Short mmCIF file of C-alpha atoms in Angstrom, two decimals:
data_model
loop_
_atom_site.label_atom_id
_atom_site.label_comp_id
_atom_site.label_asym_id
_atom_site.label_seq_id
_atom_site.Cartn_x
_atom_site.Cartn_y
_atom_site.Cartn_z
CA MET A 1 59.50 204.02 188.12
CA TYR A 2 57.22 206.67 189.19
CA ASP A 3 54.26 208.85 187.87
CA LEU A 4 55.33 212.20 189.14
CA VAL A 5 58.38 213.47 191.42
CA LEU A 6 58.04 217.26 193.06
CA ARG A 7 61.13 218.83 194.64
CA SER A 8 61.18 221.85 196.69
CA GLU A 9 62.94 223.71 198.72
CA ARG A 10 60.28 224.23 200.99
CA VAL A 11 58.44 220.89 201.41
CA PHE A 12 55.62 220.73 204.20
CA LEU A 13 55.58 217.92 205.71
CA PRO A 14 53.90 216.36 209.04
CA THR A 15 57.11 216.98 210.56
CA GLY A 16 57.97 220.47 209.48
CA GLU A 17 59.23 222.32 206.48
CA GLN A 18 62.43 220.64 204.91
CA PRO A 19 64.01 220.74 201.31
CA ALA A 20 62.56 217.52 199.82
CA ALA A 21 61.32 215.25 196.75
CA VAL A 22 58.27 213.70 196.57
CA ALA A 23 57.16 210.79 194.31
CA VAL A 24 53.71 209.92 193.29
CA HIS A 25 52.52 206.63 191.76
CA ASN A 26 48.71 205.45 190.87
CA GLY A 27 47.92 208.75 192.21
CA ARG A 28 49.21 208.62 195.65
CA ILE A 29 52.52 209.20 198.01
CA ALA A 30 54.82 206.89 197.13
CA ALA A 31 57.98 208.30 198.74
CA VAL A 32 59.52 211.29 200.57
CA ALA A 33 62.81 211.44 200.27
CA THR A 34 65.84 214.06 200.34
CA TYR A 35 65.76 216.64 197.87
CA ASP A 36 68.33 215.42 195.17
CA ALA A 37 67.59 211.60 195.86
CA GLU A 38 67.25 209.56 192.44
CA LEU A 39 63.81 208.67 192.14
CA PRO A 40 63.12 207.95 188.42
CA ALA A 41 60.31 209.11 187.21
CA HIS A 42 57.89 209.92 184.09
CA THR A 43 57.79 213.52 184.98
CA ASP A 44 60.68 215.26 187.32
CA THR A 45 60.34 218.56 188.44
CA ASP A 46 61.96 220.82 190.41
CA LEU A 47 60.18 223.85 192.15
CA GLY A 48 63.29 225.35 193.50
CA ALA A 49 62.71 227.98 196.26
CA VAL A 50 58.65 227.61 195.35
CA ALA A 51 56.96 225.98 198.14
CA LEU A 52 55.40 222.74 198.00
CA LEU A 53 52.37 222.32 200.34
CA PRO A 54 49.94 219.75 200.83
CA GLY A 55 46.17 220.35 198.88
CA LEU A 56 44.02 222.16 201.17
CA VAL A 57 40.95 221.09 202.65
CA ASP A 58 37.73 222.97 203.01
CA THR A 59 34.88 221.49 205.26
CA HIS A 60 32.90 224.64 204.71
CA VAL A 61 31.40 225.75 201.19
CA HIS A 62 27.91 226.24 200.38
CA VAL A 63 28.16 224.93 196.47
CA ASN A 64 23.82 225.81 195.90
CA GLU A 65 23.75 223.02 193.61
CA PRO A 66 21.07 221.84 192.26
CA GLY A 67 18.09 224.23 192.51
CA ARG A 68 20.11 227.59 193.28
CA THR A 69 22.96 227.00 190.34
CA GLU A 70 22.24 230.38 189.72
CA TRP A 71 24.22 231.37 192.67
CA GLU A 72 26.98 228.69 192.51
CA GLY A 73 27.65 225.78 190.92
CA PHE A 74 29.96 222.77 191.02
CA ALA A 75 32.02 223.75 188.51
CA THR A 76 32.18 227.54 189.11
CA ALA A 77 32.88 226.28 193.24
CA THR A 78 35.22 223.51 192.31
CA ALA A 79 37.28 225.71 189.46
CA ALA A 80 37.70 228.67 192.51
CA ALA A 81 38.89 225.72 195.02
CA ALA A 82 41.27 224.74 192.46
CA ALA A 83 42.73 227.88 191.82
CA GLY A 84 43.10 228.76 195.40
CA GLY A 85 45.39 224.80 196.06
CA VAL A 86 41.72 223.84 197.82
CA THR A 87 41.84 220.36 196.50
CA THR A 88 38.84 218.37 198.70
CA ILE A 89 35.76 220.51 199.60
CA ILE A 90 32.54 219.29 201.52
CA ASP A 91 29.72 220.65 200.47
CA MET A 92 27.03 222.04 203.05
CA PRO A 93 23.56 220.56 202.93
CA LEU A 94 22.03 223.89 202.18
CA ASN A 95 21.46 226.29 200.02
CA SER A 96 20.65 223.38 197.61
CA LEU A 97 17.07 222.43 196.71
CA PRO A 98 16.01 219.65 197.84
CA PRO A 99 18.54 220.43 200.72
CA THR A 100 20.55 217.09 201.31
CA VAL A 101 18.28 216.32 204.27
CA ASP A 102 17.68 212.67 202.96
CA VAL A 103 18.86 209.77 200.47
CA ASP A 104 16.89 210.83 197.54
CA ALA A 105 18.22 214.59 197.90
CA LEU A 106 21.55 213.32 198.32
CA ASN A 107 21.51 211.12 195.42
CA LEU A 108 20.04 214.19 193.54
CA LYS A 109 23.21 216.08 194.20
CA ARG A 110 26.35 213.36 193.54
CA GLN A 111 23.97 213.54 190.22
CA ALA A 112 24.33 216.98 189.66
CA ALA A 113 28.23 216.88 190.61
CA GLU A 114 28.96 213.87 188.76
CA GLY A 115 31.82 215.07 186.19
CA ARG A 116 31.56 219.11 186.78
CA CYS A 117 34.13 218.45 190.19
CA PHE A 118 37.95 220.03 189.58
CA VAL A 119 38.68 219.10 193.07
CA ASP A 120 37.74 216.13 195.16
CA VAL A 121 33.63 216.75 196.79
CA GLY A 122 32.41 215.44 199.76
CA PHE A 123 28.79 215.75 201.48
CA TRP A 124 27.36 216.97 204.60
CA GLY A 125 23.70 215.72 205.68
CA GLY A 126 21.21 218.50 207.09
CA ALA A 127 19.15 217.79 210.40
CA ILE A 128 16.40 219.70 210.33
CA PRO A 129 12.57 219.04 211.95
CA GLY A 130 10.66 216.16 211.09
CA LYS A 131 13.63 215.13 209.01
CA LEU A 132 15.45 213.53 211.83
CA HIS A 133 14.35 209.99 211.24
CA GLU A 134 16.25 210.34 208.07
CA LEU A 135 19.97 210.63 209.67
CA PRO A 136 21.16 206.99 209.96
CA ALA A 137 20.01 206.54 206.01
CA LEU A 138 21.97 209.27 205.33
CA HIS A 139 25.31 208.22 207.19
CA ALA A 140 25.18 204.93 206.11
CA GLU A 141 25.75 206.48 202.32
CA GLY A 142 28.28 208.50 203.10
CA VAL A 143 27.92 211.79 204.74
CA PHE A 144 30.43 213.06 206.79
CA GLY A 145 27.94 214.47 209.15
CA PHE A 146 25.16 216.68 209.90
CA LYS A 147 24.74 220.42 210.00
CA CYS A 148 21.63 222.43 211.79
CA PHE A 149 21.12 225.56 212.31
CA THR A 150 19.78 227.20 216.08
CA VAL A 151 18.69 230.21 214.06
CA ASP A 152 16.63 231.18 210.82
CA SER A 153 18.95 229.19 208.59
CA GLY A 154 17.77 232.32 205.64
CA VAL A 155 16.29 229.50 203.09
CA PRO A 156 12.88 228.30 204.43
CA GLU A 157 13.27 224.94 202.86
CA PHE A 158 16.13 224.37 205.82
CA PRO A 159 14.46 225.60 209.07
CA PRO A 160 16.55 225.53 212.64
CA LEU A 161 16.15 222.86 215.52
CA SER A 162 15.14 224.09 218.64
CA TRP A 163 17.23 222.79 221.77
CA PRO A 164 14.99 220.03 222.89
CA GLU A 165 15.67 218.67 219.19
CA ILE A 166 19.52 219.21 219.19
CA ASP A 167 19.49 217.20 221.83
CA GLN A 168 17.69 214.54 220.99
CA THR A 169 20.00 214.48 217.86
CA LEU A 170 23.14 214.79 219.36
CA ARG A 171 21.69 211.37 221.41
CA GLN A 172 20.80 209.82 217.91
CA LEU A 173 23.98 210.82 216.62
CA ALA A 174 26.40 209.41 219.39
CA GLU A 175 25.07 206.15 218.99
CA LEU A 176 26.03 206.06 215.44
CA ASP A 177 29.70 207.74 216.35
CA ALA A 178 28.83 210.49 213.92
CA LEU A 179 29.59 214.46 214.03
CA LEU A 180 27.02 217.49 214.31
CA ILE A 181 27.88 220.57 212.79
CA VAL A 182 26.42 223.61 214.26
CA HIS A 183 25.49 227.38 213.38
CA ALA A 184 25.62 228.54 216.96
CA GLU A 185 23.71 231.50 217.24
CA ASP A 186 20.55 231.71 220.02
CA SER A 187 17.35 232.47 218.89
CA GLU A 188 16.20 234.03 222.32
CA GLU A 189 19.31 236.66 222.63
CA LEU A 190 18.48 237.34 218.38
CA ALA A 191 14.94 238.08 219.21
CA ALA A 192 16.12 240.56 222.32
CA ALA A 193 18.62 242.51 219.99
CA PRO A 194 18.49 245.23 217.94
CA ILE A 195 16.45 245.21 214.32
CA ALA A 196 19.54 245.14 211.37
CA ALA A 197 18.42 247.68 209.13
CA GLY A 198 20.02 250.61 207.38
CA ARG A 199 23.41 250.84 205.50
CA ARG A 200 25.31 251.95 208.50
CA TYR A 201 28.04 248.69 209.50
CA ALA A 202 27.76 249.52 213.33
CA ASP A 203 24.01 249.01 213.42
CA PHE A 204 24.22 245.51 211.93
CA LEU A 205 26.71 244.74 214.00
CA ALA A 206 24.65 245.68 216.80
CA SER A 207 21.76 243.20 215.48
CA ARG A 208 24.21 240.04 216.31
CA PRO A 209 26.07 240.81 219.38
CA SER A 210 28.44 238.47 220.59
CA SER A 211 25.95 237.19 223.76
CA VAL A 212 23.96 236.01 220.65
CA GLU A 213 26.93 233.31 219.92
CA ASN A 214 28.15 233.09 223.44
CA THR A 215 24.83 231.82 224.59
CA ALA A 216 24.58 229.16 222.08
CA VAL A 217 27.87 227.95 222.50
CA ALA A 218 27.11 227.45 226.00
CA HIS A 219 24.21 225.16 225.39
CA LEU A 220 26.11 222.90 222.90
CA ALA A 221 29.00 222.12 225.08
CA ALA A 222 26.57 221.16 228.05
CA LEU A 223 24.22 219.03 225.52
CA ALA A 224 27.26 217.55 223.78
CA ALA A 225 28.78 216.56 227.05
CA GLY A 226 25.14 215.08 228.12
CA ALA A 227 24.94 213.08 224.56
CA GLN A 228 28.56 212.17 225.15
CA ALA A 229 28.57 213.27 221.20
CA LYS A 230 30.96 214.87 219.05
CA ALA A 231 29.68 218.28 218.05
CA HIS A 232 31.13 221.14 216.07
CA VAL A 233 30.77 225.00 216.15
CA LEU A 234 30.62 226.41 212.89
CA HIS A 235 32.41 229.72 211.95
CA LEU A 236 33.06 231.02 215.64
CA SER A 237 33.50 235.15 215.58
CA SER A 238 32.91 235.62 218.97
CA ALA A 239 35.77 235.84 221.06
CA GLU A 240 34.11 235.66 224.25
CA ALA A 241 32.92 232.07 223.08
CA LEU A 242 36.55 231.00 223.33
CA SER A 243 36.52 230.32 227.05
CA ILE A 244 33.33 227.94 226.81
CA VAL A 245 35.48 226.01 223.90
CA ALA A 246 38.62 225.75 225.92
CA GLU A 247 36.42 224.53 229.16
CA ALA A 248 34.42 222.00 227.53
CA LYS A 249 37.77 220.52 226.15
CA ALA A 250 39.34 220.49 228.96
CA ALA A 251 36.61 218.62 230.37
CA GLY A 252 36.65 215.97 228.07
CA VAL A 253 33.28 217.14 226.33
CA ARG A 254 34.02 216.11 222.38
CA LEU A 255 33.66 219.60 220.82
CA THR A 256 35.60 221.49 218.55
CA ALA A 257 35.28 224.63 216.50
CA GLU A 258 36.23 226.84 213.29
CA THR A 259 36.77 230.19 212.59
CA CYS A 260 37.06 231.73 208.76
CA PRO A 261 39.73 233.75 207.09
CA HIS A 262 37.35 236.82 207.15
CA TYR A 263 37.17 237.23 210.99
CA LEU A 264 40.52 236.81 210.97
CA THR A 265 41.29 239.67 208.69
CA LEU A 266 38.46 242.11 207.87
CA THR A 267 37.90 244.27 210.93
CA ALA A 268 34.45 246.21 211.96
CA GLU A 269 35.71 249.31 212.22
CA THR A 270 36.70 249.23 208.38
CA VAL A 271 33.78 247.98 206.43
CA PRO A 272 32.54 251.01 204.55
CA GLU A 273 28.73 252.42 204.36
CA GLY A 274 26.60 250.23 202.30
CA ALA A 275 28.86 247.32 202.01
CA THR A 276 27.22 244.39 201.68
CA GLU A 277 29.94 242.39 200.23
CA PHE A 278 31.42 242.41 203.82
CA LYS A 279 27.84 241.04 205.54
CA CYS A 280 28.04 237.42 206.83
CA CYS A 281 26.59 235.81 209.79
CA PRO A 282 27.83 235.78 212.14
CA PRO A 283 29.31 239.06 211.48
CA ILE A 284 32.86 240.52 211.22
CA ARG A 285 33.59 242.04 214.18
CA GLU A 286 35.92 244.52 215.89
CA ALA A 287 39.98 244.25 215.63
CA ALA A 288 40.40 243.43 219.45
CA ASN A 289 38.13 240.23 219.37
CA GLN A 290 40.51 239.95 216.20
CA ASP A 291 43.14 239.58 217.72
CA LEU A 292 41.82 237.43 220.33
CA LEU A 293 40.81 234.82 217.77
CA TRP A 294 44.36 234.46 216.81
CA GLN A 295 45.10 233.72 220.10
CA GLY A 296 42.42 231.32 220.05
CA LEU A 297 44.05 229.58 217.11
CA ALA A 298 47.59 229.68 218.75
CA GLU A 299 46.29 227.74 221.61
CA GLY A 300 44.05 225.07 220.14
CA THR A 301 40.99 226.31 221.00
CA LEU A 302 40.08 226.93 217.51
CA ASP A 303 40.78 223.77 215.22
CA CYS A 304 40.91 224.95 212.10
CA VAL A 305 40.19 227.65 209.38
CA VAL A 306 37.80 226.99 206.85
CA SER A 307 36.13 229.11 204.02
CA ASP A 308 32.19 229.67 204.80
CA HIS A 309 32.48 229.91 201.06
CA SER A 310 28.31 231.41 200.87
CA PRO A 311 28.21 232.92 197.27
CA SER A 312 24.67 234.41 195.96
CA THR A 313 23.47 236.63 193.12
CA PRO A 314 24.19 239.92 192.80
CA ALA A 315 20.81 240.67 192.90
CA GLU A 316 20.72 238.96 196.56
CA LYS A 317 24.09 240.08 197.86
CA PHE A 318 22.90 244.09 196.76
CA LYS A 319 19.17 243.67 198.03
CA GLY A 320 18.49 246.87 199.31
CA ASP A 321 21.29 249.12 198.14
CA GLY A 322 23.59 248.70 200.71
CA ASP A 323 20.74 247.68 203.59
CA PHE A 324 22.85 245.18 205.73
CA GLY A 325 19.35 244.19 207.03
CA ILE A 326 18.14 243.18 203.77
CA ALA A 327 21.10 241.51 201.51
CA TRP A 328 22.20 237.90 201.45
CA GLY A 329 24.97 237.34 204.26
CA GLY A 330 27.84 235.28 202.92
CA VAL A 331 31.52 236.11 202.28
CA SER A 332 32.81 234.06 198.90
CA SER A 333 36.64 233.14 199.55
CA LEU A 334 37.12 230.04 198.65
CA GLN A 335 39.98 230.77 195.97
CA LEU A 336 41.52 233.28 198.11
CA GLY A 337 41.95 231.97 201.62
CA LEU A 338 45.18 230.82 201.49
CA PRO A 339 46.71 234.19 200.65
CA VAL A 340 44.29 235.90 202.95
CA LEU A 341 45.16 233.94 205.59
CA TRP A 342 49.04 233.77 204.93
CA THR A 343 49.31 237.62 204.69
CA ALA A 344 47.49 238.05 208.03
CA ALA A 345 49.78 235.44 209.35
CA GLN A 346 52.99 236.92 208.48
CA ALA A 347 52.43 240.38 209.68
CA ARG A 348 51.84 238.96 212.79
CA GLY A 349 54.91 236.60 212.94
CA VAL A 350 53.26 233.06 212.36
CA PRO A 351 54.73 230.65 210.18
CA LEU A 352 53.24 229.03 206.92
CA SER A 353 53.25 225.75 208.33
CA GLN A 354 51.08 226.82 211.18
CA VAL A 355 48.71 228.06 208.17
CA VAL A 356 48.95 225.01 206.38
CA ALA A 357 48.00 222.81 208.99
CA TRP A 358 45.17 225.10 210.02
CA MET A 359 43.73 224.37 206.75
CA SER A 360 44.92 220.98 205.52
CA ALA A 361 45.65 218.37 208.25
CA ARG A 362 42.93 219.88 210.73
CA PRO A 363 39.84 220.07 208.65
CA ALA A 364 41.00 217.11 207.66
CA ALA A 365 41.00 215.38 210.24
CA LEU A 366 38.00 217.25 211.60
CA ALA A 367 36.29 215.07 208.98
CA GLY A 368 37.81 211.78 209.42
CA LEU A 369 40.16 212.39 205.63
CA THR A 370 42.66 210.04 206.75
CA ARG A 371 44.15 210.51 203.00
CA LYS A 372 44.15 213.95 202.89
CA GLY A 373 45.59 217.01 203.85
CA ARG A 374 48.70 215.69 204.76
CA ILE A 375 52.04 215.19 202.61
CA ALA A 376 52.56 211.34 203.82
CA VAL A 377 53.26 208.06 202.51
CA GLY A 378 49.94 206.43 201.42
CA CYS A 379 48.01 209.88 201.48
CA ASP A 380 46.47 210.97 198.53
CA ALA A 381 49.15 213.18 196.08
CA ASP A 382 47.01 216.40 196.45
CA LEU A 383 49.61 219.08 196.08
CA LEU A 384 50.25 222.87 195.71
CA ALA A 385 53.11 224.89 194.48
CA PHE A 386 52.72 228.33 196.54
CA ALA A 387 55.20 231.00 195.76
CA ALA A 388 55.44 232.52 199.34
CA ASP A 389 56.74 235.71 198.96
CA GLU A 390 54.90 236.55 195.74
CA ARG A 391 52.68 239.66 195.51
CA PHE A 392 49.60 240.46 194.00
CA THR A 393 46.27 242.78 193.75
CA VAL A 394 42.82 240.90 194.17
CA SER A 395 40.72 241.43 190.78
CA PRO A 396 37.35 240.11 191.13
CA GLY A 397 37.56 239.33 187.48
CA GLU A 398 39.97 237.02 187.81
CA LEU A 399 38.37 234.80 190.31
CA HIS A 400 36.74 231.45 188.96
CA HIS A 401 33.06 231.25 191.61
CA ARG A 402 29.80 232.26 189.47
CA HIS A 403 29.65 235.79 190.91
CA PRO A 404 33.09 237.60 191.30
CA ILE A 405 31.84 239.28 194.62
CA THR A 406 34.53 239.66 197.27
CA PRO A 407 35.58 241.80 199.96
CA TYR A 408 38.76 241.73 199.10
CA ALA A 409 38.84 243.47 196.12
CA GLY A 410 41.66 245.63 195.40
CA ARG A 411 43.79 244.31 198.25
CA GLU A 412 47.46 243.31 197.96
CA LEU A 413 47.93 239.98 199.18
CA THR A 414 51.06 237.91 199.44
CA GLY A 415 51.42 233.89 198.33
CA VAL A 416 50.54 232.40 194.70
CA VAL A 417 49.27 229.50 193.92
CA ARG A 418 50.78 228.58 191.00
CA GLN A 419 50.26 225.30 190.42
CA THR A 420 47.64 222.13 191.92
CA TRP A 421 47.19 218.50 191.46
CA LEU A 422 44.41 216.49 192.40
CA ARG A 423 46.27 212.63 193.40
CA GLY A 424 48.97 213.46 191.20
CA ASN A 425 47.53 215.47 188.10
CA THR A 426 47.73 218.43 187.44
CA ILE A 427 43.67 219.88 187.93
CA GLY A 428 42.39 221.34 184.46
CA PRO A 429 41.09 222.46 181.76
CA ARG A 430 38.72 219.04 182.40
CA PRO A 431 37.35 218.13 185.83
CA HIS A 432 38.70 214.72 187.17
CA GLY A 433 37.68 215.37 190.82
CA ALA A 434 35.63 212.35 192.68
CA LEU A 435 32.53 212.51 195.21
CA LEU A 436 33.71 211.41 198.43
CA ARG A 437 32.10 209.10 200.80
CA ARG A 438 33.12 209.23 204.68
CA ASP A 439 34.37 205.26 204.53
CA GLY A 440 36.59 206.21 201.76
CA GLY A 441 34.36 205.23 199.41
#
């Protein structure tokens, strides 16, 4: 007797889309059978034409708790994730206070998250100057890898590493076979660019030209090759850097890269004056650049699409009354990532199966989450029902993250998440997410 059987005419399996029935027992997928198979279960639900997808995995989320819980928190962030079909997130080591740069800080973060998470949550560690000796202990405590910045992070407690320090870090992590994830913008190139100021988005874009990213990605690729280490480029927005990533991969360098829904759907030409809800770093670039990012995804140069959910208070996000040089940078899209990307993918003729891979299996593989991101026997029964043809208009009041600020307000999108299951249980109204360790605990 199975606990749950879900049937759909459109089940997205690793082998492709097909009618199927998925049986769940003790929180895991116990069988994948034909659509009309006889599978005795306590609950048997037929979704019909509503698609059944693997729960999405978002490896780039800033929860900010503890310390900046007024910006975001585990309860609100994971509620937004669940509403958007995301069943696993990995939390960034900033902008919490303290940042996750030693085991004591990791334990404080776990205490803050305990009992408040609607989805499963793992944690990245942080690599900052003066704390690199803490990396082995954090690795032993189950973080999924380590994040560093190559430019000012925006918060003083998480300073950037110099390129020699990044080389040292990569060599240290190579011995642990641990992953370094990098905010890759070059500080010298950034210092040479015009200073960001004013309400014109074009001026902000000029302050962070593509060369800032390109130089940093080239540095990182070279250092990862020399250290024989695993490195990952976060939130790539410059299409000019794609050739650097592709050449490194072809040469056997263990380099991966991600991009985000906002880079694939929003364009610099359409950002209104003073609309700082569009501000993020690296910036949203031009439409021609966006076309090349989609090509990079199709060719496999870019590995996955994740949110970089980076919320703040309205006071921070709109500081300076529309001055892009002063306002906090970050796009909050944890709840909207799937319909945002699917709407754009449809317009480009990209199938839903590809979108699912970019947002579930690929980020799960990046983090080493072997039981996540796939509808397959033995995997966690993290699933979502997705009405792929249903349309809706984004209303900020319906968003679950703490401050409902979004550049997608008023946009009509395609694809509605009807229901989400975590290990076979419907998510809500009470949180039952687990705190994950890299070693599977």
